[in-house]
Coordinates of C-alpha atoms and ligand atoms in Angstrom, one line a residue:
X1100 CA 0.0 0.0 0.0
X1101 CA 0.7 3.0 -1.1
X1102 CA 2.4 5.8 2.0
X1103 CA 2.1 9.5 2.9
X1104 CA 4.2 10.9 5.7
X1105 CA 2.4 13.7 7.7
X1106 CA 5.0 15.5 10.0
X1107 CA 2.6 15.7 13.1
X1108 CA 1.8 14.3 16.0
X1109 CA -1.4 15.6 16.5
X1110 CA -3.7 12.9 16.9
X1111 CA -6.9 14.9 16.0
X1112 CA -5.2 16.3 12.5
X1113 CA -3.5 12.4 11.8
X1114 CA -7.2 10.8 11.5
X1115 CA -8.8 13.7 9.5
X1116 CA -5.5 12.6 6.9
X1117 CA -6.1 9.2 7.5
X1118 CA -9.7 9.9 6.4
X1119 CA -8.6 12.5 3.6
X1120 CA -6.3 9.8 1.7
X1121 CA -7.6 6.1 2.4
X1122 CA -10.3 6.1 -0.5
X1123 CA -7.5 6.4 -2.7
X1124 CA -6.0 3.5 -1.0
X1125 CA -3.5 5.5 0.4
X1126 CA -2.4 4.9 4.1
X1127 CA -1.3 8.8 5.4
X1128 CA 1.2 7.7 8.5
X1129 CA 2.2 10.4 11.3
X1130 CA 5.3 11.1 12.6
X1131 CA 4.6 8.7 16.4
X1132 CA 3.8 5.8 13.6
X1133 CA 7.1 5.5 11.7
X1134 CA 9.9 3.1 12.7
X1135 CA 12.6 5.9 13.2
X1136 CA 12.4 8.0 16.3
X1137 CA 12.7 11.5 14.9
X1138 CA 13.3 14.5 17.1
X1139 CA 10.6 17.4 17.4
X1140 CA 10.7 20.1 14.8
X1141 CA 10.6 23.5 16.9
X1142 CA 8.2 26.0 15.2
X1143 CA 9.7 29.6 15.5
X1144 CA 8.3 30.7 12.2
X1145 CA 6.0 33.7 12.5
X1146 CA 3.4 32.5 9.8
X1147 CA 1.7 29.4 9.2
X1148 CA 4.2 29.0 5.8
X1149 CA 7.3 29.2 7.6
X1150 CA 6.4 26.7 10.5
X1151 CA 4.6 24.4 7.8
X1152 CA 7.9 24.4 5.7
X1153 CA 9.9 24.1 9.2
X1154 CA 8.3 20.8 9.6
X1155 CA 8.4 19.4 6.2
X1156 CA 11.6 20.0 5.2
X1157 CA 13.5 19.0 8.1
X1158 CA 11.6 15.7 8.3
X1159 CA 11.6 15.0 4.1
X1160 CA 15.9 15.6 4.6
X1161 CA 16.1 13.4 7.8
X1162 CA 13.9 10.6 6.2
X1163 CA 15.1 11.5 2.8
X1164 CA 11.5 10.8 1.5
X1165 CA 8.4 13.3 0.6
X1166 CA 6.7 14.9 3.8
X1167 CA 3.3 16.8 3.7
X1168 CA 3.9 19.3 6.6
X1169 CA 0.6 20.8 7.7
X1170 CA 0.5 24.2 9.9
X1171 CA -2.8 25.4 11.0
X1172 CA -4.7 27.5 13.5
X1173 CA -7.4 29.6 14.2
X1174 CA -7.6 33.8 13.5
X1175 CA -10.0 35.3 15.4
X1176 CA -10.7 39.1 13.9
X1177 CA -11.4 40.7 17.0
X1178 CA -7.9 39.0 18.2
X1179 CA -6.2 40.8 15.4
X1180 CA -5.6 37.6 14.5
X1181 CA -5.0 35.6 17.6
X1182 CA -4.3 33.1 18.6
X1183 CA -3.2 32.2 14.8
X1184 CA 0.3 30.7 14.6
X1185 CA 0.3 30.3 18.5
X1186 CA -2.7 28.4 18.5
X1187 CA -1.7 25.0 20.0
X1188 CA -0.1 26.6 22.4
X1189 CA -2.2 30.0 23.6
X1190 CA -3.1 29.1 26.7
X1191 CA 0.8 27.6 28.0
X1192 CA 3.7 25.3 26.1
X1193 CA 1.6 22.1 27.6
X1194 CA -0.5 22.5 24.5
X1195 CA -3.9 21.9 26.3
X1196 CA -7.0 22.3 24.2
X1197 CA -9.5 23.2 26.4
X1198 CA -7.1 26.0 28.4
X1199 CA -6.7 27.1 24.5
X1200 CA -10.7 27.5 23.9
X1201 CA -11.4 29.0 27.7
X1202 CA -8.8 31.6 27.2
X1203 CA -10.2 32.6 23.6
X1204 CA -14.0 32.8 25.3
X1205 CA -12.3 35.2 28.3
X1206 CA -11.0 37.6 25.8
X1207 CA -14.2 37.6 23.9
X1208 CA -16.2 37.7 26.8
X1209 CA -17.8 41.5 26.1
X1210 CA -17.6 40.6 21.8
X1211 CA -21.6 40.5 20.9
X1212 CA -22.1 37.6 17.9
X1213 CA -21.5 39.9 15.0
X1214 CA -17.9 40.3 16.4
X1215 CA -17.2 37.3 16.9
X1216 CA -16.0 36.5 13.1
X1217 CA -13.0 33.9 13.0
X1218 CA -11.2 31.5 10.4
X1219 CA -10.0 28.6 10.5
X1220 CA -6.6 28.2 8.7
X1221 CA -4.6 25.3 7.1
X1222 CA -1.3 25.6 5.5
X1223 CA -0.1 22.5 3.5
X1224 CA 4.1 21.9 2.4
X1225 CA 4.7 19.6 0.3
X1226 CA 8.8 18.8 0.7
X1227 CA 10.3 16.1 -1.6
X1228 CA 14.0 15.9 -1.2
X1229 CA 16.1 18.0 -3.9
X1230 CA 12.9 20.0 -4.9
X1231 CA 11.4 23.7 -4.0
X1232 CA 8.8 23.3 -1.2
X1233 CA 5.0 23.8 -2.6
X1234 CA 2.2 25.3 -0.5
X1235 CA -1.1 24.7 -0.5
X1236 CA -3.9 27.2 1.5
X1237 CA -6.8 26.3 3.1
X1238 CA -9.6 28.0 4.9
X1239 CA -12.9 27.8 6.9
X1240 CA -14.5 31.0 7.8
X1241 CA -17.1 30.9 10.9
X1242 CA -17.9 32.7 14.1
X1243 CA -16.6 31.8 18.0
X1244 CA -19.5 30.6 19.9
X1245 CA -20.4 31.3 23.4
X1246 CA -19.6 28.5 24.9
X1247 CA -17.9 25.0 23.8
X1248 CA -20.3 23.0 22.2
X1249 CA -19.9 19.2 21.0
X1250 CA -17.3 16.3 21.5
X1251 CA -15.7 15.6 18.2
X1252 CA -12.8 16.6 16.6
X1253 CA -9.9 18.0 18.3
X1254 CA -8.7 22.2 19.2
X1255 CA -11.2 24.9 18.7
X1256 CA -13.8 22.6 17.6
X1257 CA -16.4 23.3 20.1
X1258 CA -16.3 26.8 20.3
X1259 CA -16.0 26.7 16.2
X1260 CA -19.5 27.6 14.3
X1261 CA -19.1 27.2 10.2
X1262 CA -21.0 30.2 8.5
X1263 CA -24.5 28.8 7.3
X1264 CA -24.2 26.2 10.3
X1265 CA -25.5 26.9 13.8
X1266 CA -23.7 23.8 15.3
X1267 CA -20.2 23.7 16.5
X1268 CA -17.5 21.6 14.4
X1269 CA -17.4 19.8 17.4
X1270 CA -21.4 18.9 16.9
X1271 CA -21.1 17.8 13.2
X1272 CA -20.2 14.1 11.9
X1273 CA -16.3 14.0 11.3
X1274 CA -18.2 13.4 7.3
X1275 CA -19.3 17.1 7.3
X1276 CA -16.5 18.5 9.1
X1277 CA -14.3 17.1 6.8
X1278 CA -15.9 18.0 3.9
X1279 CA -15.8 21.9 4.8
X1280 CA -13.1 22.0 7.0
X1281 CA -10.0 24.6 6.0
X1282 CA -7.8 20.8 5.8
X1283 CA -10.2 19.8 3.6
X1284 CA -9.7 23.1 1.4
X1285 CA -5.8 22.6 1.5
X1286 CA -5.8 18.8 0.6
X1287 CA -8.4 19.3 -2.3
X1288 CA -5.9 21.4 -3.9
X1289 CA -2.7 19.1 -3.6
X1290 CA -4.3 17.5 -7.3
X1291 CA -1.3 15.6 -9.0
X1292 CA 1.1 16.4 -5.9
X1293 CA -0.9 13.5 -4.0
X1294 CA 1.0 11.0 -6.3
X1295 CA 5.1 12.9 -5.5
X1296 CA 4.0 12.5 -1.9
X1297 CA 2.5 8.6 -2.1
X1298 CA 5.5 6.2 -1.8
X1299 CA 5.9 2.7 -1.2
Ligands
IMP1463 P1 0.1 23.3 14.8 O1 0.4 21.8 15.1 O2 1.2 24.2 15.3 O3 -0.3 23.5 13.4 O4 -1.1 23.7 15.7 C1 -2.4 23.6 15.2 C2 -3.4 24.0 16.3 O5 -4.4 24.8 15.7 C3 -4.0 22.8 16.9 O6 -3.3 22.3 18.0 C4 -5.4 23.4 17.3 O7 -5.3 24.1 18.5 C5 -5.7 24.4 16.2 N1 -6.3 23.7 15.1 C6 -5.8 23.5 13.8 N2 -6.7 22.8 13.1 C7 -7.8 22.7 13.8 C8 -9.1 22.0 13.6 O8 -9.4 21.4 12.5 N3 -9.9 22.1 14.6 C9 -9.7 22.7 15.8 N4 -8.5 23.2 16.1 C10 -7.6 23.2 15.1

């Protein structure tokens, strides 16, 4: 079968992939799942491009195979763009997604609904050894909700609401998320690139 690398090891992004690339008989493997212990990539890049490339370049050289690096996060207007490339980690470097969501309802605590606009954001890089890194960018535009709502998915989910939706992502079937979802966006437009990243 047929093998994409993903350089994550976020278990909530691995099994949307997983989902994304198996009815093309494609297995899409994160980083916790390959043989090779690798070390962490550290993300000092100041825009979801330059930690995206971060991580798929350093893995592609160390594995000397294609990577699909994916950096993503949620921009929240009234924010000015918070917490954006700091997303995983808003809240403390433990990473933990529900001090993440309570700290984004605190600072929108006085925001009424119509200020409440957000996005969701999904940078793809596509790094195959000897070869410019590609980009691909995807995106879900929605409003924060009052309170977290819902138990599936993974991050911001629950306090997530999809324009024309009045449910949380975290209140949808993983089916709709991931057929709206900015991931979803991003991996739509990898086309022919799917076939450089799938390798034996
Ligand atoms: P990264 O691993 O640095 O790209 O961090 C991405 C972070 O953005 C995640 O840890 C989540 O907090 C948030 N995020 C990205 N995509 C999603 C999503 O699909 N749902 C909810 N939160 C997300």
């Amino acid at each position: 079968m047929k093998q994409i690398i993903i350089a994550t090891r976020n278990q909530g992004k691995a099994r949307e992939f997983k989902d994304f690339f198996s009815p093309f008989g494609i297995q899409a493997l994160s980083l916790p799942e390959l043989e090779k212990d690798l070390p962490d990539v550290e993300e000092i890049g100041t825009t979801f491009e330059e930690n995206a490339a971060l991580k798929a370049e350093q893995i592609a050289e160390m594995l000397n195979k294609p990577v699909l690096a994916d950096d993503s996060g949620l921009v929240v207007d009234a924010l000015d763009g918070r917490p954006g490339v700091y997303s995983a980690r808003y809240a403390g470097k433990e990473k933990n997604d529900q001090a993440n969501m309570e700290k984004v309802l605190e600072e929108l605590a006085d925001a009424p609904k119509e200020s409440r606009t957000a996005r969701f954001v999904c940078v793809l890089a596509i790094a195959i050894p000897g070869e410019a890194t590609i980009f691909r960018k995807g995106t879900c535009e929605g409003s924060i909700a009052f309170s977290p709502r819902g138990t599936n998915g993974f991050g911001y989910d629950p306090i997530f609401i999809p324009n024309t939706y009045s449910q949380t992502l975290a209140e949808l079937p993983k089916e709709e998320k991931n057929r709206i979802s900015h991931r979803s966006d991003a991996v739509k437009q990898l086309n022919d690139w799917v076939s450089r990243l799938a390798v034996e």
